[in-house]
Amino acid sequence: MTSSGMLTKFESKSSRAKGIAFHPKRPWILVSLHSSTIQLWDYRMGTLIDRFEEHDGPVRGIDFHNTQPLFVSGGDDYKIKVWSYQTRRCLFTLNGHLDYVRTVFFHHELPWILSASDDQTIRIWNWQNRSLICTMTGHNHYAMCAQFHPKDDLVVSASLDQSVRVWDISGLRKKHSAPTSTMSFENQIDRANANQTDMFGNTDAVVKFVLEGHDRGVNWVAFHPTMPLIVSAGDDRLVKLWRMSETKAWEVDTCRGHFQNASGCLFHPHQDLILSVGEDKTIRVWDLNKRNSVQSFKRENDRFWVIAAHPEINLFAAGHDNGVMVFKLERERPASTVYQNNLFYITKEKHVKSYDFQKNVESPTLLSLKKFGSPWIPPRTLSYNPAERSILVTSAADGGSYELVNLPRDGSGAIEPTDSRRGTGNSAIFVARNRFAILNTSSQTIDIKDLSNNVTRSFKPPIGTTDIYFGGTGNLLILTPTAIHLYDIQQKKSTAEFAVNGVKYVVWSNDGLYAALLSKHNVTIVSKSLEQMCTLHETIRIKSATWDDTGVLLYSTLNHVKYTLLNGDNGIVRTLDQTVYLVKVKGRNVYCLDRSAKAKILTIDPTEYRFKMSLVRRNYEEMLHIIRTSSLVGQSIIAYLQKKGYPEIALQFVQDPTTRIELAIECGNLDVALEMAKQLDKPKLWSRLSTEALAHGNHQIVEMCYQKLKQFDKLSFLYLVTGDHNKLSRMAKIAEHRGDFTARFQNALYLGEVEDRIQMFKEIDLYPLAYMTAKANGLEEECQTMLEATGLTEEELSMPTIGQPLKPPKAVIPTHKANWPTKATSQSVFEKALLGQMEGLSIEDEPVAANGFADDDVDGGAKDVMMAEGGDDDDAAGWDMGDDIVPEIESSFVNVDSTEAGGPASSEADMWARNSPLAVDHVAGGSFESSMQLLNRQVGAVNFAPLKPRFLEVYQASKTYLPASSGLPPLVNYVRRTIDETDVRKVLPVIPRDLEYLATNDLQRGYDAMKGNKLEEGLRIFRGILHAVLINAVGSDSEVDEAKKLISSASEYAVAMSIELERRKLGSNEAMLKDPKLLKQSLELSAYFTIPKIQVPHRQLALFAAMNWAMKAKNYSSALSFANRILANGQSNKISEAARKYKPQLERNPSDAIEIEFDQFAEFEICAASHTPIYSGTSFEQCTFDGAKYHSKYKGTLCTVCEVCEVGKSGSGLKLFA
Amino acid sequence: MDPYSAEGELINIHSAFHQGQYQEVVNFDTSALSSENAIPARVLKLRAQIALGQARNVFDEVKGESEPELQAVAAYAQLSLGKTDDAVSAIEKLTAENSDNATVQVLGGIVLQAAGKSDEALNLLGMHQGSLDAVALIVQIHLQLNRSDLALKEVSAARRWAQDSLLVNLAESWVGLRVGGDKYQQAFYVFEELAQAPSTSTVFSLVSQAVSELHLGRTEEATAALEQAVQKDPEYSEAIANMIVLSVITGKDPEEYVATLKKVKPNHAFLSDLEEKSVLFDKAATKYHPKITA
């Protein structure tokens, strides 16, 4: 048997390797060498990670701890060393063995190390307290190997004394397990005694079985991971299998084959196989059940010394004379093929299954291929013929074989194929519905066969063909080590060739236009005619690949899923924790087969490659969609866009002005560039912008840049070429101011101003030049003056010939008036689409738009304006985009010396009016007109004069004066009530005398005035409260209610007080008593004074006054009613005492001397204007603001209470809280 | 080396000037200064004199001088004397030839701005070569034009090259009082530091501190600071103006202070503004009438 199935994954070159250990998790292997070195390799990357050299002489035993970052080694220096691979040093040394240490192993859970030594002992050490805890004696020759049982408290050892021993170490475990707290005293005694008995020998570890059968020394021994089996290898060249029960152990069988000493052996961790190595330079694989040889691998020169298995994955390592090889016994890539929405694959049990990508379900077994090939060699490839629903399977067994079978229509269990056709061949693929191709590598022939397995055509492929793939209809892709060929089956010739090394797999794109060629470390994408699209290199092995529907190739390496576009842009999609074979991508799902041939779904985020793909295809809708829906913003994508030449798109992602300007200049978006340049204001940027703008012919921006850069010469020239004579003159003036003669001369030349030039020459004493200039321009008079001045005559001068006077050309077209016409749009579709999205962000000119609205304010309703601002913001903004930028630029162009674009902005006070629908905020902002308008609409305010103090009060409180630079007026700042707010669109002004203040101060003062009978003052105070509340703002809805209460309360007081004041105006009591008409009126008013809903103590005052007055006028009935009401209010003080006192007298005589219009039993309110009753049921009018009631005839008059609003004028109601 | 920088000779006099310690500036001993700093120091002294209300004396002193710096001072003095037009024409003449002179720029900027020629002022000041005075003025002008965005930019630019300078701190605080929010507190810290250190406490810094407190809504503290300022100088118009504002905010009657302000500075912005608004109110109010007048 050949080594066909064995796959070497890693090989190292070194001196003789005596010990090997796999790391349980990482792709690491420790190798101990005969040269005293211990090597730590990454077998996946093939790199030497570390070397540990502290042993003296050969190191034979080595083991990783399965959880801690530790390993242990034992050597011919009798030492056992425990190392940390993290700190990369030896932690401590265990001394005790008296001869070579052969093997060392960690216990899988206890802190123990097991060692076997040539001193014939096997020892157990505790590596935590670094002590020897057990010495097992019994072997009477070198102990060559000793291993813990993976689960039980057993040890197995092998010795040159030809025996294998099994030891029971349960006693040792008992002794060293932690004592429990519930342990009784007796137990503790027992425990102590048990320790004492130790002195006689090995009660901790007792020999359980002695296995004799080898007739030479035994080199290695191992437990089976799950079954009660032991395998041993000895110098008798035999590998023996032993079985044990609770009570006995016996030899099962012998594997014969090694023809030199067998040095190592082990059980396959997952499969029923035994592996052994020997000095005959072979690795042999045995069937555990049949004990026959399954596979063998021979090395030419190197004797094998040791073999180790990875505990988890299908990997082995064998040490030999010149290093180590890591290998696996078989390919783990499940044979599979995808047809439309189905995946067909072969499981480890050699069952053919299918997987439906749409339903995400696995089919039952369709077919069993148990009998196909060798039992230990899995099928290699699978090809599917949908027309016939048949499959073509190849296997490496027997030098390559294939089988063609039909799949049953419905899977119903493990069915043996009934009708199959077989043959020899290394590769087999369907090339048409009724044809398949077979490659025979040894004979180098390709046969095309029909479905009855008859050869229809045969030809010789290019030399060295290793594999064949489908190559499109009528074509084969033929792989050789150095090239691939597109082979036309009909013409029997290669139609295209592409040189590429070591291609192992070919994956066609879903549309059949492209093929991905996978080699160990390279992916090459070619078109269907073998033109290379791109190629990329991976340092880690490439395992598989599959195409996205959009033409993105996803491929997997050992630990990543990556993507590549046709243009070679690639990136990582996700990481893998185990190797998988990709078969299909659908949306966010990647379907794959793992090494146990199970279909799995991995979720990925395809955003990145989809974005890049749509960029390549200029599919802007898709890009837009991705931008909108994903969070794909980052430096990398921006850098990518810029690198790929899409600065205009990258521009949309960037906020940072520096990057923005770079991108804007790159994509010629001058508007954005200008905006950013203004923001950053750096000479370098201006100069870049000027160059770019010049190229565009946008001389207005160029002009601005030159202004910023103070490049006067360039400016002058620009004005010259654009024909801007006016500005050129200004430049001349500026040059004069600057005292820059060169510039002045230049400008004069440009302007054709001869006099100025002459003048200048004269100024700098260059008379000859001045004279020449004058002469050349025919200014004889000037020449004469100069001659006279210098005292020379014309004859004394020698003049060159003077041609025509220089005349600067006149601009034919006033270019300066407008920019060079540029192509209408530099915006891509994408940009346009995106602008629609992003306009909200890029609005800076909102104030301008708002200004327009503010003007409307005067005419239209301010409230509506607020609404419009809120609602139509976006529309208005969309509009500004185009129109606002241009005028702004122009305005600054006019001013040559302008350093900053844009004039003054609106002050914060102006913002207040815009930010708020409250009258008070308009007042504070000084926008009296709009606030009046608001009040007029809200509460029907028509007479503002009484509000003037309040208006000015609020206005005065709005600004502070901060002294700044000496000599300039102080800086005005605007006092806010929104102290924490910095957004100028939200700030609001401070309000003096807010609601709380009014309630605690003014209201109390009003009450005091009432109590103190200072009614005029009280009336003033309450009116003041009304005015203050009218121009106010509150912070919440509940405060609005409070404000309303305050208003009505103040209103009632104002009415009450004005009634009493009116009564007092009638005259003195004496006078009234004399005039019955006055008296009647007076009595009525005093009665009405008791009606308004004022505070009870104050009402008592009113009632008391009314009672007294009524008594004086002998209106006892009325007086009685007042007395009753006083008593009903139930307060005990002077007033109620008086009432109580008078009441009996009044009751005796319940009649009124004067009939007054006051029905104590009727419900009525007092008209605030006429101070007469409004009985319930009669119609009345009200003041919208303070709620004072009026007879209907007063509609349209001024409210007497607040003196501001019109009675009966409807309004939306006072707004105090936005 | 910048003579105003921390190591420069003029740092003390310059700082004193900008902290409003004008008398200290005037009294400053400049005899030990190197010759190239003599003129700037003299300019500062003269400006301080003007700030102390001695514009007439200053004008007489520098009237005939030929140095552009002193000519600028003369123009500035004229401005302070109310001859704005003369000042502007003098400055315009001066800047035509000496636009790169720092003193001319600064004083010219003040004169032009005071005359309402903000654009010209900004242009002139924009030519500065690392003059913090110019930066501060630019900031102030921007703020007066309500371009706090530009002011902020100017300050942050200056902060890069003149980190810890008093003027930058001040200018930043000025901007901060416009921006608001956290910036109020930061501005307060700057002003408070000045106002509470005995060596730098002036009406200028006290009023600044009070204003920042007022914006922070701390009316009691603001009152205390302002009262302190008024005590120091009962005729300092900004203290009085802010006192009025504070009184109104706290619901007190400001009449007393208004009367004082009318007396000390009848042309103060507060008064003229109020007058203007009063007229505006009356005008606006005439639009409305009750339907029926009783």
PDB file of N, CA, C and O in Angstrom, chain A residues 17-21 31-32 60 62 103 105 220 263-266 276-278 283 303-308 317-320 323-325 327:
ATOM      1  N   ALA A  17      14.596  14.045  16.440  1.00  0.00           N
ATOM      2  CA  ALA A  17      13.491  14.457  17.291  1.00  0.00           C
ATOM      3  C   ALA A  17      13.069  13.276  18.132  1.00  0.00           C
ATOM      4  O   ALA A  17      12.737  12.211  17.611  1.00  0.00           O
ATOM      5  N   LYS A  18      13.098  13.475  19.451  1.00  0.00           N
ATOM      6  CA  LYS A  18      12.811  12.371  20.343  1.00  0.00           C
ATOM      7  C   LYS A  18      11.458  12.498  21.025  1.00  0.00           C
ATOM      8  O   LYS A  18      10.872  11.522  21.458  1.00  0.00           O
ATOM      9  N   GLY A  19      10.991  13.700  21.153  1.00  0.00           N
ATOM     10  CA  GLY A  19       9.701  13.885  21.799  1.00  0.00           C
ATOM     11  C   GLY A  19       8.875  14.925  21.048  1.00  0.00           C
ATOM     12  O   GLY A  19       9.423  15.847  20.438  1.00  0.00           O
ATOM     13  N   ILE A  20       7.533  14.731  21.065  1.00  0.00           N
ATOM     14  CA  ILE A  20       6.641  15.648  20.353  1.00  0.00           C
ATOM     15  C   ILE A  20       5.425  15.882  21.231  1.00  0.00           C
ATOM     16  O   ILE A  20       4.934  14.961  21.879  1.00  0.00           O
ATOM     17  N   ALA A  21       4.944  17.128  21.217  1.00  0.00           N
ATOM     18  CA  ALA A  21       3.676  17.381  21.909  1.00  0.00           C
ATOM     19  C   ALA A  21       2.897  18.432  21.139  1.00  0.00           C
ATOM     20  O   ALA A  21       3.458  19.459  20.740  1.00  0.00           O
ATOM     21  N   VAL A  31       8.854  20.183  20.035  1.00  0.00           N
ATOM     22  CA  VAL A  31       9.693  19.080  19.596  1.00  0.00           C
ATOM     23  C   VAL A  31      10.948  19.077  20.474  1.00  0.00           C
ATOM     24  O   VAL A  31      11.639  20.097  20.561  1.00  0.00           O
ATOM     25  N   SER A  32      11.197  17.966  21.143  1.00  0.00           N
ATOM     26  CA  SER A  32      12.439  17.876  21.919  1.00  0.00           C
ATOM     27  C   SER A  32      13.442  17.079  21.108  1.00  0.00           C
ATOM     28  O   SER A  32      13.110  16.070  20.495  1.00  0.00           O
ATOM     29  N   ARG A  60      14.087  13.818  25.827  1.00  0.00           N
ATOM     30  CA  ARG A  60      13.257  12.756  25.244  1.00  0.00           C
ATOM     31  C   ARG A  60      11.779  12.958  25.508  1.00  0.00           C
ATOM     32  O   ARG A  60      10.928  12.650  24.679  1.00  0.00           O
ATOM     33  N   ILE A  62       8.385  15.241  26.480  1.00  0.00           N
ATOM     34  CA  ILE A  62       7.873  16.610  26.347  1.00  0.00           C
ATOM     35  C   ILE A  62       6.341  16.544  26.396  1.00  0.00           C
ATOM     36  O   ILE A  62       5.750  15.607  25.867  1.00  0.00           O
ATOM     37  N   THR A 103      10.109   9.643  29.311  1.00  0.00           N
ATOM     38  CA  THR A 103       8.891  10.373  28.946  1.00  0.00           C
ATOM     39  C   THR A 103       8.415  11.174  30.144  1.00  0.00           C
ATOM     40  O   THR A 103       8.666  10.809  31.293  1.00  0.00           O
ATOM     41  N   PHE A 105       4.661  13.310  31.248  1.00  0.00           N
ATOM     42  CA  PHE A 105       3.301  13.679  30.851  1.00  0.00           C
ATOM     43  C   PHE A 105       2.605  14.383  32.002  1.00  0.00           C
ATOM     44  O   PHE A 105       2.795  14.011  33.162  1.00  0.00           O
ATOM     45  N   TRP A 220       7.102   1.722  23.781  1.00  0.00           N
ATOM     46  CA  TRP A 220       6.027   2.716  23.913  1.00  0.00           C
ATOM     47  C   TRP A 220       4.748   1.996  24.261  1.00  0.00           C
ATOM     48  O   TRP A 220       4.554   0.833  23.871  1.00  0.00           O
ATOM     49  N   SER A 263       9.154   1.952  17.448  1.00  0.00           N
ATOM     50  CA  SER A 263       9.529   2.870  18.523  1.00  0.00           C
ATOM     51  C   SER A 263       8.350   3.615  19.139  1.00  0.00           C
ATOM     52  O   SER A 263       8.436   4.128  20.250  1.00  0.00           O
ATOM     53  N   GLY A 264       7.262   3.725  18.399  1.00  0.00           N
ATOM     54  CA  GLY A 264       6.137   4.458  18.975  1.00  0.00           C
ATOM     55  C   GLY A 264       4.827   3.982  18.390  1.00  0.00           C
ATOM     56  O   GLY A 264       4.788   3.391  17.298  1.00  0.00           O
ATOM     57  N   CYS A 265       3.758   4.192  19.160  1.00  0.00           N
ATOM     58  CA  CYS A 265       2.449   3.775  18.679  1.00  0.00           C
ATOM     59  C   CYS A 265       1.374   4.574  19.403  1.00  0.00           C
ATOM     60  O   CYS A 265       1.600   5.140  20.472  1.00  0.00           O
ATOM     61  N   LEU A 266       0.184   4.663  18.777  1.00  0.00           N
ATOM     62  CA  LEU A 266      -0.933   5.322  19.458  1.00  0.00           C
ATOM     63  C   LEU A 266      -2.241   4.949  18.775  1.00  0.00           C
ATOM     64  O   LEU A 266      -2.237   4.424  17.660  1.00  0.00           O
ATOM     65  N   SER A 276       1.607   3.568  14.096  1.00  0.00           N
ATOM     66  CA  SER A 276       2.864   3.217  14.733  1.00  0.00           C
ATOM     67  C   SER A 276       4.012   3.683  13.863  1.00  0.00           C
ATOM     68  O   SER A 276       3.858   3.867  12.657  1.00  0.00           O
ATOM     69  N   VAL A 277       5.166   3.898  14.514  1.00  0.00           N
ATOM     70  CA  VAL A 277       6.363   4.280  13.770  1.00  0.00           C
ATOM     71  C   VAL A 277       7.511   3.381  14.205  1.00  0.00           C
ATOM     72  O   VAL A 277       7.483   2.801  15.295  1.00  0.00           O
ATOM     73  N   GLY A 278       8.484   3.277  13.349  1.00  0.00           N
ATOM     74  CA  GLY A 278       9.573   2.390  13.697  1.00  0.00           C
ATOM     75  C   GLY A 278      10.882   2.832  13.084  1.00  0.00           C
ATOM     76  O   GLY A 278      10.939   3.769  12.286  1.00  0.00           O
ATOM     77  N   ILE A 283       5.891   4.916   8.811  1.00  0.00           N
ATOM     78  CA  ILE A 283       4.728   5.166   9.648  1.00  0.00           C
ATOM     79  C   ILE A 283       3.691   4.186   9.137  1.00  0.00           C
ATOM     80  O   ILE A 283       3.436   4.115   7.935  1.00  0.00           O
ATOM     81  N   ARG A 303      14.936   7.296  10.364  1.00  0.00           N
ATOM     82  CA  ARG A 303      14.253   6.387  11.275  1.00  0.00           C
ATOM     83  C   ARG A 303      13.297   7.199  12.128  1.00  0.00           C
ATOM     84  O   ARG A 303      13.615   8.301  12.557  1.00  0.00           O
ATOM     85  N   PHE A 304      12.117   6.602  12.379  1.00  0.00           N
ATOM     86  CA  PHE A 304      11.147   7.308  13.210  1.00  0.00           C
ATOM     87  C   PHE A 304      11.335   6.902  14.652  1.00  0.00           C
ATOM     88  O   PHE A 304      11.593   5.746  14.973  1.00  0.00           O
ATOM     89  N   TRP A 305      11.182   7.885  15.536  1.00  0.00           N
ATOM     90  CA  TRP A 305      11.413   7.654  16.961  1.00  0.00           C
ATOM     91  C   TRP A 305      10.177   7.856  17.818  1.00  0.00           C
ATOM     92  O   TRP A 305      10.067   7.337  18.908  1.00  0.00           O
ATOM     93  N   VAL A 306       9.296   8.671  17.320  1.00  0.00           N
ATOM     94  CA  VAL A 306       8.161   9.014  18.171  1.00  0.00           C
ATOM     95  C   VAL A 306       6.990   9.431  17.297  1.00  0.00           C
ATOM     96  O   VAL A 306       7.168   9.935  16.183  1.00  0.00           O
ATOM     97  N   ILE A 307       5.786   9.223  17.797  1.00  0.00           N
ATOM     98  CA  ILE A 307       4.591   9.690  17.101  1.00  0.00           C
ATOM     99  C   ILE A 307       3.636  10.273  18.134  1.00  0.00           C
ATOM    100  O   ILE A 307       3.573   9.815  19.271  1.00  0.00           O
ATOM    101  N   ALA A 308       2.922  11.350  17.723  1.00  0.00           N
ATOM    102  CA  ALA A 308       1.960  11.981  18.627  1.00  0.00           C
ATOM    103  C   ALA A 308       0.730  12.377  17.821  1.00  0.00           C
ATOM    104  O   ALA A 308       0.816  12.581  16.606  1.00  0.00           O
ATOM    105  N   ALA A 317       1.891  13.853  14.339  1.00  0.00           N
ATOM    106  CA  ALA A 317       3.266  14.280  14.122  1.00  0.00           C
ATOM    107  C   ALA A 317       4.176  13.116  14.432  1.00  0.00           C
ATOM    108  O   ALA A 317       3.924  12.341  15.359  1.00  0.00           O
ATOM    109  N   ALA A 318       5.195  12.992  13.634  1.00  0.00           N
ATOM    110  CA  ALA A 318       6.151  11.930  13.874  1.00  0.00           C
ATOM    111  C   ALA A 318       7.549  12.522  13.858  1.00  0.00           C
ATOM    112  O   ALA A 318       7.868  13.371  13.018  1.00  0.00           O
ATOM    113  N   GLY A 319       8.374  12.107  14.838  1.00  0.00           N
ATOM    114  CA  GLY A 319       9.738  12.604  14.908  1.00  0.00           C
ATOM    115  C   GLY A 319      10.696  11.570  14.347  1.00  0.00           C
ATOM    116  O   GLY A 319      10.537  10.374  14.599  1.00  0.00           O
ATOM    117  N   HIS A 320      11.663  12.049  13.584  1.00  0.00           N
ATOM    118  CA  HIS A 320      12.604  11.132  12.970  1.00  0.00           C
ATOM    119  C   HIS A 320      14.018  11.675  13.098  1.00  0.00           C
ATOM    120  O   HIS A 320      14.238  12.678  13.802  1.00  0.00           O
ATOM    121  N   GLY A 323      14.227  15.520  12.005  1.00  0.00           N
ATOM    122  CA  GLY A 323      13.192  16.524  12.285  1.00  0.00           C
ATOM    123  C   GLY A 323      11.841  15.887  12.547  1.00  0.00           C
ATOM    124  O   GLY A 323      11.728  14.744  12.991  1.00  0.00           O
ATOM    125  N   VAL A 324      10.868  16.676  12.238  1.00  0.00           N
ATOM    126  CA  VAL A 324       9.499  16.292  12.567  1.00  0.00           C
ATOM    127  C   VAL A 324       8.647  16.499  11.334  1.00  0.00           C
ATOM    128  O   VAL A 324       8.873  17.429  10.560  1.00  0.00           O
ATOM    129  N   MET A 325       7.659  15.637  11.147  1.00  0.00           N
ATOM    130  CA  MET A 325       6.648  15.915  10.126  1.00  0.00           C
ATOM    131  C   MET A 325       5.270  15.877  10.769  1.00  0.00           C
ATOM    132  O   MET A 325       4.978  15.051  11.617  1.00  0.00           O
ATOM    133  N   PHE A 327       1.321  15.613   9.813  1.00  0.00           N
ATOM    134  CA  PHE A 327       0.576  15.096   8.663  1.00  0.00           C
ATOM    135  C   PHE A 327      -0.837  14.729   9.067  1.00  0.00           C
ATOM    136  O   PHE A 327      -1.181  14.676  10.252  1.00  0.00           O
TER     137      PHE A 327
END
